[in-house]
Amino acid sequence: MFKATIKIVLRPSILDVQGKAVLHAVHDLGYAGADQIRIGKHVEVILNVADKAEAHRQTDEICKKLLANTVMEDYTFTLEQI
Amino acid sequence: MFKATIKIVLRPSILDVQGKAVLHAVHDLGYAGADQIRIGKHVEVILNVADKAEAHRQTDEICKKLLANTVMEDYTFTLEQI
């Protein structure tokens, strides 16, 4: 069994409107030092497969096909045997 | 300047309906080995403050007051000088 920890973030060139909205709220709370906020997704997948190479392949495919919009988003992941 | 990388996840006792829906979709794509999926938020905040202790304090407060619903969610973060 492997646990894949996936981070999906908007590409740097894409405007993050959700992040901008949160930044306004952070400023309203009085944190003037906050300069930039970007918001992404954090996904944990438990995969019941035998070897790490297979877990890597399946996680990469799941990201590409389902979790990430690769036109606008980048993803990275780590695998951990559990 | 510090970059805070924040991970916000539902507490283990809370049912993750979004994760369940994604798990169904993953199974429909043919990945029978996927056992569990949990979805959280990944937030990056750039803080223009001088010292790490202050960055830690501000990030913790921003998480508590704004980003995380501490009744249902846990958060962790790391700080990196940039």
mmCIF file of C-alpha atoms in Angstrom:
data_model
loop_
_atom_site.group_PDB
_atom_site.id
_atom_site.type_symbol
_atom_site.label_atom_id
_atom_site.label_comp_id
_atom_site.label_asym_id
_atom_site.label_seq_id
_atom_site.Cartn_x
_atom_site.Cartn_y
_atom_site.Cartn_z
ATOM 1 C CA MET A 1 0.000 0.000 0.000
ATOM 2 C CA PHE A 2 1.175 3.476 -0.833
ATOM 3 C CA LYS A 3 -0.012 6.885 0.177
ATOM 4 C CA ALA A 4 0.275 9.489 -2.564
ATOM 5 C CA THR A 5 0.327 13.101 -1.376
ATOM 6 C CA ILE A 6 -0.529 15.343 -4.293
ATOM 7 C CA LYS A 7 -0.201 19.107 -4.506
ATOM 8 C CA ILE A 8 -2.056 20.873 -7.307
ATOM 9 C CA VAL A 9 -1.418 24.575 -7.844
ATOM 10 C CA LEU A 10 -2.344 27.081 -10.515
ATOM 11 C CA ARG A 11 0.485 27.791 -12.937
ATOM 12 C CA PRO A 12 2.367 30.963 -11.978
ATOM 13 C CA SER A 13 1.091 32.769 -15.089
ATOM 14 C CA ILE A 14 -2.573 32.165 -14.188
ATOM 15 C CA LEU A 15 -4.327 34.804 -12.072
ATOM 16 C CA ASP A 16 -5.511 33.268 -8.794
ATOM 17 C CA VAL A 17 -8.754 35.152 -8.089
ATOM 18 C CA GLN A 18 -9.541 33.056 -5.002
ATOM 19 C CA GLY A 19 -6.106 33.856 -3.616
ATOM 20 C CA LYS A 20 -6.621 37.572 -4.319
ATOM 21 C CA ALA A 21 -9.942 37.511 -2.461
ATOM 22 C CA VAL A 22 -8.329 35.803 0.540
ATOM 23 C CA LEU A 23 -5.456 38.320 0.444
ATOM 24 C CA HIS A 24 -7.991 41.163 0.748
ATOM 25 C CA ALA A 25 -9.553 39.437 3.757
ATOM 26 C CA VAL A 26 -6.101 38.930 5.316
ATOM 27 C CA HIS A 27 -5.341 42.645 4.862
ATOM 28 C CA ASP A 28 -8.718 43.532 6.393
ATOM 29 C CA LEU A 29 -7.731 41.466 9.446
ATOM 30 C CA GLY A 30 -4.702 43.750 9.836
ATOM 31 C CA TYR A 31 -1.886 41.627 8.398
ATOM 32 C CA ALA A 32 -0.390 44.308 6.177
ATOM 33 C CA GLY A 33 2.745 42.206 5.596
ATOM 34 C CA ALA A 34 0.922 39.601 3.518
ATOM 35 C CA ASP A 35 2.103 40.109 -0.061
ATOM 36 C CA GLN A 36 0.660 37.302 -2.099
ATOM 37 C CA ILE A 37 -1.606 34.307 -1.538
ATOM 38 C CA ARG A 38 -2.119 31.402 -3.901
ATOM 39 C CA ILE A 39 -4.546 28.591 -3.232
ATOM 40 C CA GLY A 40 -4.324 25.063 -4.515
ATOM 41 C CA LYS A 41 -5.511 21.572 -3.744
ATOM 42 C CA HIS A 42 -4.010 18.946 -1.498
ATOM 43 C CA VAL A 43 -5.098 15.382 -2.262
ATOM 44 C CA GLU A 44 -4.186 12.180 -0.422
ATOM 45 C CA VAL A 45 -4.773 8.889 -2.228
ATOM 46 C CA ILE A 46 -4.284 5.481 -0.633
ATOM 47 C CA LEU A 47 -3.330 3.009 -3.355
ATOM 48 C CA ASN A 48 -3.476 -0.698 -2.735
ATOM 49 C CA VAL A 49 -0.779 -1.708 -5.224
ATOM 50 C CA ALA A 50 2.295 -3.836 -4.742
ATOM 51 C CA ASP A 51 5.236 -1.828 -6.058
ATOM 52 C CA LYS A 52 6.272 1.790 -6.057
ATOM 53 C CA ALA A 53 6.715 2.093 -9.828
ATOM 54 C CA GLU A 54 3.104 1.012 -10.342
ATOM 55 C CA ALA A 55 1.894 3.402 -7.623
ATOM 56 C CA HIS A 56 3.824 6.209 -9.349
ATOM 57 C CA ARG A 57 2.311 5.373 -12.736
ATOM 58 C CA GLN A 58 -1.253 5.192 -11.407
ATOM 59 C CA THR A 59 -0.936 8.416 -9.380
ATOM 60 C CA ASP A 60 0.462 10.272 -12.376
ATOM 61 C CA GLU A 61 -2.389 9.043 -14.585
ATOM 62 C CA ILE A 62 -5.050 9.918 -11.993
ATOM 63 C CA CYS A 63 -3.598 13.442 -11.731
ATOM 64 C CA LYS A 64 -3.502 13.894 -15.498
ATOM 65 C CA LYS A 65 -6.916 12.410 -16.234
ATOM 66 C CA LEU A 66 -8.943 13.596 -13.280
ATOM 67 C CA LEU A 67 -7.445 15.736 -10.547
ATOM 68 C CA ALA A 68 -5.497 18.435 -12.343
ATOM 69 C CA ASN A 69 -6.426 20.642 -15.265
ATOM 70 C CA THR A 70 -3.003 20.562 -16.886
ATOM 71 C CA VAL A 71 -3.744 23.597 -19.051
ATOM 72 C CA MET A 72 -3.951 25.792 -15.950
ATOM 73 C CA GLU A 73 -2.484 23.729 -13.136
ATOM 74 C CA ASP A 74 0.771 22.041 -12.198
ATOM 75 C CA TYR A 75 0.903 19.019 -9.942
ATOM 76 C CA THR A 76 3.597 17.309 -7.918
ATOM 77 C CA PHE A 77 3.318 14.301 -5.656
ATOM 78 C CA THR A 78 5.255 12.168 -3.231
ATOM 79 C CA LEU A 79 4.746 8.481 -2.469
ATOM 80 C CA GLU A 80 5.134 6.851 0.896
ATOM 81 C CA GLN A 81 4.823 3.150 1.659
ATOM 82 C CA ILE A 82 2.290 2.479 4.423
ATOM 83 C CA MET B 1 10.319 37.754 3.493
ATOM 84 C CA PHE B 2 8.936 34.339 4.280
ATOM 85 C CA LYS B 3 6.858 31.916 2.303
ATOM 86 C CA ALA B 4 4.362 29.951 4.393
ATOM 87 C CA THR B 5 3.164 26.700 2.857
ATOM 88 C CA ILE B 6 -0.050 25.680 4.576
ATOM 89 C CA LYS B 7 -1.849 22.351 4.355
ATOM 90 C CA ILE B 8 -5.447 22.217 5.537
ATOM 91 C CA VAL B 9 -7.169 18.834 5.762
ATOM 92 C CA LEU B 10 -10.423 17.590 7.204
ATOM 93 C CA ARG B 11 -10.027 15.900 10.588
ATOM 94 C CA PRO B 12 -9.846 12.117 10.233
ATOM 95 C CA SER B 13 -13.234 11.702 11.966
ATOM 96 C CA ILE B 14 -15.013 13.956 9.447
ATOM 97 C CA LEU B 15 -16.524 12.295 6.354
ATOM 98 C CA ASP B 16 -14.924 13.704 3.210
ATOM 99 C CA VAL B 17 -17.786 13.654 0.696
ATOM 100 C CA GLN B 18 -15.714 15.367 -1.996
ATOM 101 C CA GLY B 19 -13.038 12.717 -1.576
ATOM 102 C CA LYS B 20 -15.655 9.961 -1.784
ATOM 103 C CA ALA B 21 -17.000 11.399 -5.040
ATOM 104 C CA VAL B 22 -13.504 11.580 -6.523
ATOM 105 C CA LEU B 23 -12.836 8.005 -5.382
ATOM 106 C CA HIS B 24 -15.894 6.840 -7.342
ATOM 107 C CA ALA B 25 -14.608 8.643 -10.426
ATOM 108 C CA VAL B 26 -11.158 7.076 -9.962
ATOM 109 C CA HIS B 27 -12.752 3.615 -9.749
ATOM 110 C CA ASP B 28 -14.794 4.367 -12.883
ATOM 111 C CA LEU B 29 -11.527 5.158 -14.675
ATOM 112 C CA GLY B 30 -10.382 1.627 -13.836
ATOM 113 C CA TYR B 31 -8.047 2.187 -10.888
ATOM 114 C CA ALA B 32 -9.468 -0.508 -8.629
ATOM 115 C CA GLY B 33 -6.503 -0.242 -6.261
ATOM 116 C CA ALA B 34 -7.487 3.210 -5.010
ATOM 117 C CA ASP B 35 -8.719 2.713 -1.450
ATOM 118 C CA GLN B 36 -9.318 6.130 -0.011
ATOM 119 C CA ILE B 37 -9.090 9.736 -1.165
ATOM 120 C CA ARG B 38 -9.148 12.808 1.021
ATOM 121 C CA ILE B 39 -9.074 16.328 -0.335
ATOM 122 C CA GLY B 40 -7.772 19.405 1.391
ATOM 123 C CA LYS B 41 -6.434 22.854 0.655
ATOM 124 C CA HIS B 42 -2.921 23.973 -0.103
ATOM 125 C CA VAL B 43 -2.248 27.669 0.548
ATOM 126 C CA GLU B 44 0.935 29.630 -0.077
ATOM 127 C CA VAL B 45 1.301 32.991 1.655
ATOM 128 C CA ILE B 46 4.176 35.388 1.064
ATOM 129 C CA LEU B 47 4.747 37.413 4.230
ATOM 130 C CA ASN B 48 6.855 40.547 4.182
ATOM 131 C CA VAL B 49 8.008 40.389 7.804
ATOM 132 C CA ALA B 50 11.495 40.544 9.264
ATOM 133 C CA ASP B 51 11.854 37.544 11.548
ATOM 134 C CA LYS B 52 10.740 33.951 11.518
ATOM 135 C CA ALA B 53 9.005 34.034 14.916
ATOM 136 C CA GLU B 54 6.773 36.871 13.709
ATOM 137 C CA ALA B 55 6.058 35.049 10.430
ATOM 138 C CA HIS B 56 5.116 31.951 12.442
ATOM 139 C CA ARG B 57 2.794 33.940 14.700
ATOM 140 C CA GLN B 58 1.056 35.712 11.802
ATOM 141 C CA THR B 59 0.650 32.510 9.753
ATOM 142 C CA ASP B 60 -0.838 30.680 12.730
ATOM 143 C CA GLU B 61 -3.290 33.508 13.371
ATOM 144 C CA ILE B 62 -4.298 33.723 9.691
ATOM 145 C CA CYS B 63 -4.962 29.962 9.674
ATOM 146 C CA LYS B 64 -7.017 30.098 12.862
ATOM 147 C CA LYS B 65 -9.011 33.208 11.997
ATOM 148 C CA LEU B 66 -9.546 32.789 8.283
ATOM 149 C CA LEU B 67 -8.226 29.807 6.383
ATOM 150 C CA ALA B 68 -9.146 26.788 8.482
ATOM 151 C CA ASN B 69 -12.373 25.827 10.171
ATOM 152 C CA THR B 70 -10.747 24.408 13.281
ATOM 153 C CA VAL B 71 -13.899 22.539 14.292
ATOM 154 C CA MET B 72 -13.615 20.321 11.220
ATOM 155 C CA GLU B 73 -10.124 20.905 9.860
ATOM 156 C CA ASP B 74 -6.519 20.520 10.951
ATOM 157 C CA TYR B 75 -3.750 22.690 9.560
ATOM 158 C CA THR B 76 0.010 22.450 9.433
ATOM 159 C CA PHE B 77 2.494 24.808 7.835
ATOM 160 C CA THR B 78 6.145 25.251 7.053
ATOM 161 C CA LEU B 79 8.053 28.518 6.700
ATOM 162 C CA GLU B 80 10.844 29.192 4.277
ATOM 163 C CA GLN B 81 12.897 32.371 4.029
ATOM 164 C CA ILE B 82 12.867 33.823 0.492
#
